[in-house]
XYZ file of C-alpha atoms in Angstrom:
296
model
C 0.000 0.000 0.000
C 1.125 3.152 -0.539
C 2.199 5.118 1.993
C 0.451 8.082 1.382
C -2.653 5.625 1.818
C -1.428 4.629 5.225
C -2.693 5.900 8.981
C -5.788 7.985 9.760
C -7.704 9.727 7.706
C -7.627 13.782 8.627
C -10.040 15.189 11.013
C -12.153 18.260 9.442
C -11.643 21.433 10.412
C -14.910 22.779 12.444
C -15.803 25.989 12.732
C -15.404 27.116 15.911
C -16.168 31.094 16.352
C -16.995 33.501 18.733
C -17.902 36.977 18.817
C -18.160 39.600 22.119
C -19.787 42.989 21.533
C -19.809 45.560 24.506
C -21.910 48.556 23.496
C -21.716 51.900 25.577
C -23.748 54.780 26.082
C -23.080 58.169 23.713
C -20.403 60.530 24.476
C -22.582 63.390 23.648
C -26.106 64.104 23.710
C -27.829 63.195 20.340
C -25.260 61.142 19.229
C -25.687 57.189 18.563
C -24.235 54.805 21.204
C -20.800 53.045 20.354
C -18.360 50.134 20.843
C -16.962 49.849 23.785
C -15.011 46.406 23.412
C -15.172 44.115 20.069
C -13.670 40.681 19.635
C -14.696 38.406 16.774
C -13.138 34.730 15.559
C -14.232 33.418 12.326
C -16.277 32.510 11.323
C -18.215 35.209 13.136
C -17.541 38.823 11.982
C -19.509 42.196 13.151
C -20.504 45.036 10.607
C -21.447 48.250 11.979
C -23.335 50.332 8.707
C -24.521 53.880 9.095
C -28.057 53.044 10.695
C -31.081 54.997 8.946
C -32.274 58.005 10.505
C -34.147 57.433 14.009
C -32.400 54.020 14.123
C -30.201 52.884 17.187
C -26.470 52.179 16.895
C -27.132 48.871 14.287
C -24.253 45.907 14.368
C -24.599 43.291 11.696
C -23.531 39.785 12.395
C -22.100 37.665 10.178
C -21.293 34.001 9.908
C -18.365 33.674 7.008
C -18.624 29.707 6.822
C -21.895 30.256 5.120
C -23.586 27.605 7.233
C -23.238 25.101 9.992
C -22.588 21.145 10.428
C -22.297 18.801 13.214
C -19.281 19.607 15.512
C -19.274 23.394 14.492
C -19.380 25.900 17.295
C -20.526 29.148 17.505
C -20.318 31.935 20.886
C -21.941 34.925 20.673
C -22.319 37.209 23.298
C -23.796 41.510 23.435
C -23.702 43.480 26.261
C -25.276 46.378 25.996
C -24.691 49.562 29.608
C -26.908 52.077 30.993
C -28.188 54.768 28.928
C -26.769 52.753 25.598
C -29.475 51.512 22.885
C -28.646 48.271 20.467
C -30.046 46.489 17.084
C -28.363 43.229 16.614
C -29.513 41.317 13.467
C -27.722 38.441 11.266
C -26.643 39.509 7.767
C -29.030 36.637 6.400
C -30.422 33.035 7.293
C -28.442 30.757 9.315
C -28.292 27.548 7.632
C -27.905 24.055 9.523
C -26.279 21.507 7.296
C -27.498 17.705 7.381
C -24.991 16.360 9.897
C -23.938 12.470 10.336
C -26.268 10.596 12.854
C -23.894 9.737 15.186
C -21.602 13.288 14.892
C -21.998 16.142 17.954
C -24.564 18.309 16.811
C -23.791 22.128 15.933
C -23.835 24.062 18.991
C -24.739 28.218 19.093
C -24.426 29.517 22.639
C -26.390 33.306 22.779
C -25.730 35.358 25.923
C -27.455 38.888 26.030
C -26.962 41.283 28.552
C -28.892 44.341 29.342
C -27.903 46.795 31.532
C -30.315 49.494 33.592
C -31.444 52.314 31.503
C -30.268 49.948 28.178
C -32.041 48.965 25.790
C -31.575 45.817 22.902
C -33.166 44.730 19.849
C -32.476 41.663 18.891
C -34.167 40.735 15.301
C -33.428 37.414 13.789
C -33.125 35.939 10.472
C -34.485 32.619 9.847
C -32.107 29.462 11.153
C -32.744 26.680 8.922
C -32.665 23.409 9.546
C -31.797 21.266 6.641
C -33.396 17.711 6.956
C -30.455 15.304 8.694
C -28.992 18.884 10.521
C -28.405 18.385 14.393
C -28.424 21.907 16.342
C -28.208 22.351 20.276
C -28.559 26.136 20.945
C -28.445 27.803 23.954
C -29.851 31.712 24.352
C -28.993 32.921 27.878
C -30.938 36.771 28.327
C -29.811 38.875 31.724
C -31.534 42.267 32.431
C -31.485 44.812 35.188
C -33.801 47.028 36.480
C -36.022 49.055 33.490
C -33.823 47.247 30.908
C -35.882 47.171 27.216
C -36.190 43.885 25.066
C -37.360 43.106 22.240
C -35.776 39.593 21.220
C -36.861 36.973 18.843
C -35.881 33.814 16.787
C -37.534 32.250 13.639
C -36.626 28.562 12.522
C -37.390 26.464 9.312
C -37.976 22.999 9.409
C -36.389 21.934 6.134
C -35.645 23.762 2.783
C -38.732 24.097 1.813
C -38.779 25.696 -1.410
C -36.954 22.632 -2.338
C -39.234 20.153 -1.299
C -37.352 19.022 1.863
C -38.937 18.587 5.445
C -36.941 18.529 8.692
C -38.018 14.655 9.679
C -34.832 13.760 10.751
C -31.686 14.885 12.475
C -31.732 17.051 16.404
C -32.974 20.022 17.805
C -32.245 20.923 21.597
C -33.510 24.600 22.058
C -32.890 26.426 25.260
C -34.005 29.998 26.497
C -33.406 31.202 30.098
C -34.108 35.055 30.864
C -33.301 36.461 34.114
C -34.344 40.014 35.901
C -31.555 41.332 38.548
C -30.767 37.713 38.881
C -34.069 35.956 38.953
C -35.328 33.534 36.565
C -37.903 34.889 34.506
C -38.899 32.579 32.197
C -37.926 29.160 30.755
C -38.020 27.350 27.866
C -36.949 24.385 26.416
C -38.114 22.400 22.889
C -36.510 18.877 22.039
C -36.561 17.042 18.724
C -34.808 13.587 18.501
C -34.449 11.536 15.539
C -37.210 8.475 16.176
C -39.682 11.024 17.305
C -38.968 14.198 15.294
C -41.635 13.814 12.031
C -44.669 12.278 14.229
C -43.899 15.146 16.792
C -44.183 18.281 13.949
C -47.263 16.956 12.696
C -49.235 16.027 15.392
C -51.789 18.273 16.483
C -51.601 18.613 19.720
C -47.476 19.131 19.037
C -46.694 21.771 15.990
C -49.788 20.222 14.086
C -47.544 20.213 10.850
C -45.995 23.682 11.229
C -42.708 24.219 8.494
C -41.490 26.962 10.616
C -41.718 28.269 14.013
C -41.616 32.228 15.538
C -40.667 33.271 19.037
C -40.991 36.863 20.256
C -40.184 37.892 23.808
C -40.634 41.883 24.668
C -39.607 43.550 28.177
C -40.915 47.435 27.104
C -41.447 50.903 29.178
C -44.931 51.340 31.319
C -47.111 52.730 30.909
C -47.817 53.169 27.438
C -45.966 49.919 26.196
C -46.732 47.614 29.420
C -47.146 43.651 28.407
C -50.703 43.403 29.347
C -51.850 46.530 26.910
C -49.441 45.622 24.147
C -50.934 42.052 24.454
C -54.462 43.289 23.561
C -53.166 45.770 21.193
C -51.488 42.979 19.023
C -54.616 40.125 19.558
C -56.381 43.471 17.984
C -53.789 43.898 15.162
C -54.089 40.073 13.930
C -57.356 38.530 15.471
C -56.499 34.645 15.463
C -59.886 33.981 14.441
C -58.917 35.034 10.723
C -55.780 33.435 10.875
C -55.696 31.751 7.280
C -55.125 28.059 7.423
C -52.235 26.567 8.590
C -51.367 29.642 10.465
C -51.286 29.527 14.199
C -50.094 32.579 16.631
C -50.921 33.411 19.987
C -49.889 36.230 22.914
C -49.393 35.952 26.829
C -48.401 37.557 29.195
C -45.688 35.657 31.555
C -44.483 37.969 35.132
C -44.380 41.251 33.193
C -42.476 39.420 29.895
C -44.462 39.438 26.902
C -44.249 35.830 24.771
C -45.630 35.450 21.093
C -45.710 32.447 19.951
C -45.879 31.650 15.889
C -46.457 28.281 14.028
C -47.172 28.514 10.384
C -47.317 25.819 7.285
C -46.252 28.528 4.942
C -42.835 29.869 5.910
C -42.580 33.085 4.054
C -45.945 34.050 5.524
C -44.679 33.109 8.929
C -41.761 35.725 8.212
C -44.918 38.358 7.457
C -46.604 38.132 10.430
C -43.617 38.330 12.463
C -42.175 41.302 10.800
C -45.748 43.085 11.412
C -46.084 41.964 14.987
C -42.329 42.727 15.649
C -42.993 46.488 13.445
C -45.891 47.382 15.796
C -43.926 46.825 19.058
C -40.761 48.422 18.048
C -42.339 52.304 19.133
C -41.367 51.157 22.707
C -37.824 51.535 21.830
C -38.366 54.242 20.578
C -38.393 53.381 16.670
C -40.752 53.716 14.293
C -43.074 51.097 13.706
C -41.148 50.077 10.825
C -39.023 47.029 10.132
C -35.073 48.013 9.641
C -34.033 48.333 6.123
C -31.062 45.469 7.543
C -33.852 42.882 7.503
C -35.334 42.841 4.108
C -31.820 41.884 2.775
């Protein structure tokens, strides 16, 4: 045998990024808010365009690799002080490669801090999940005092547009927000290979959903508290003329807004969120406007 035939075969190189974003408050009065500290490893890279009039200080994450696979690793981690204001949004969709059965999955560990008198917006792309693709994510949330939220995630079960369904691979989903140190809410959603197909399209699971929406929102009193913004959306979208296939509801969980989305039609999905998501951004102080960043 040859001997360049001989030994092990090479390991792949994973991804394995990480990116830290500390944003401060503005030096001077009318100004936007600015970096404070910045590190980035590929394939993870932050872009910081000129943000539209009446926009906050706007950072633009990017994932070079152009997608995920099992083993891959991703950190990410904002921090945002008092009297600073944040948009954080992905360049595009975050795609999760089919992985091998028996590989680690691709892990994304999110940690958001938000300081007194701060204020985030965190506005997702899609994360797709490619049928086969194993993903355990992790989104830690900390905020103090009168911190502002508004947070969010959308994932795709399968490439749709091509035909494919997620109805087999892994997804372990975590969310844990805290107030001055107190668990706020929990959540946690678990897809396993064996189980995965029969749980998306049972009813009483996410009765055949293709993609899913999450929006949390932590905005000022009076005129923006959970309870009235929680009528004003069920107002906006009455889930009685939901078309079908399309599922959303509202609650209201120890002063933390949660909007839930479930929808057969993906791209539709992505229209109701951006609406919802439009007509609670006045409580950051925005217009009720998606950013420009997000129709990319």
């Amino acid at each position: 045998m040859a001997g360049g035939m001989a030994g092990s075969m090479p390991q792949l190189q994973r991804a394995d990024g990480a990116l830290t974003l500390r944003v401060a408050a503005p030096i001077a009065p009318g100004s936007l808010s600015r970096i404070a500290d910045l590190y980035q490893h590929d394939p993870c890279r932050a872009l910081m365009p000129a943000p539209d009039p009446g926009e906050a200080f706007t950072a633009v994450l990017v994932t070079t690799a152009g997608g995920l696979t099992g083993g891959d690793r991703l950190r990410l981690g904002v921090a945002v002080e008092a009297g600073a204001e944040a948009l954080c949004t992905p360049q595009a969709a975050e795609k999760i490669y089919r992985a091998e059965r028996n590989s680690a999955a691709a892990d994304i560990d999110i940690a958001l801090s938000v300081a007194a008198g701060a204020a985030l917006e965190w506005l997702p792309q899609e994360t797709i999940l490619f049928d086969g693709a194993r993903l355990d994510r992790r989104v830690g949330i900390d905020l103090q005092g009168d911190a502002r939220l508004l947070a969010g995630d959308i994932t795709v079960f399968g490439r749709i547009a091509r035909g494919e369904r997620f109805t087999a691979g892994r997804l372990f989903d975590r969310w844990r927000l805290s107030l001055d140190g107190r668990l706020l809410w929990h959540d946690a959603a678990r897809l396993d290979d064996g189980s995965l197909d029969a749980t998306l399209r049972h009813p009483a699971g996410f009765d055949g959903a293709l993609a899913q929406g999450l929006i949390l929102a932590r905005l000022p009193e009076p005129d923006f508290g959970s309870a009235l913004l929680r009528d004003r959306l069920r107002d906006l979208l009455p889930a009685a003329e939901q078309p079908d296939g399309a599922l959303w509801g509202t609650t209201v969980i120890d002063g933390l807004l949660l909007v839930r989305l479930l929808d057969r039609d993906p791209a539709r999905l992505r229209r109701q969120f951006g609406f919802l998501w439009a007509a609670m951004r006045p409580g950051l102080g925005r217009k009720a406007a998606m950013p420009r960043h997000w129709h990319f």
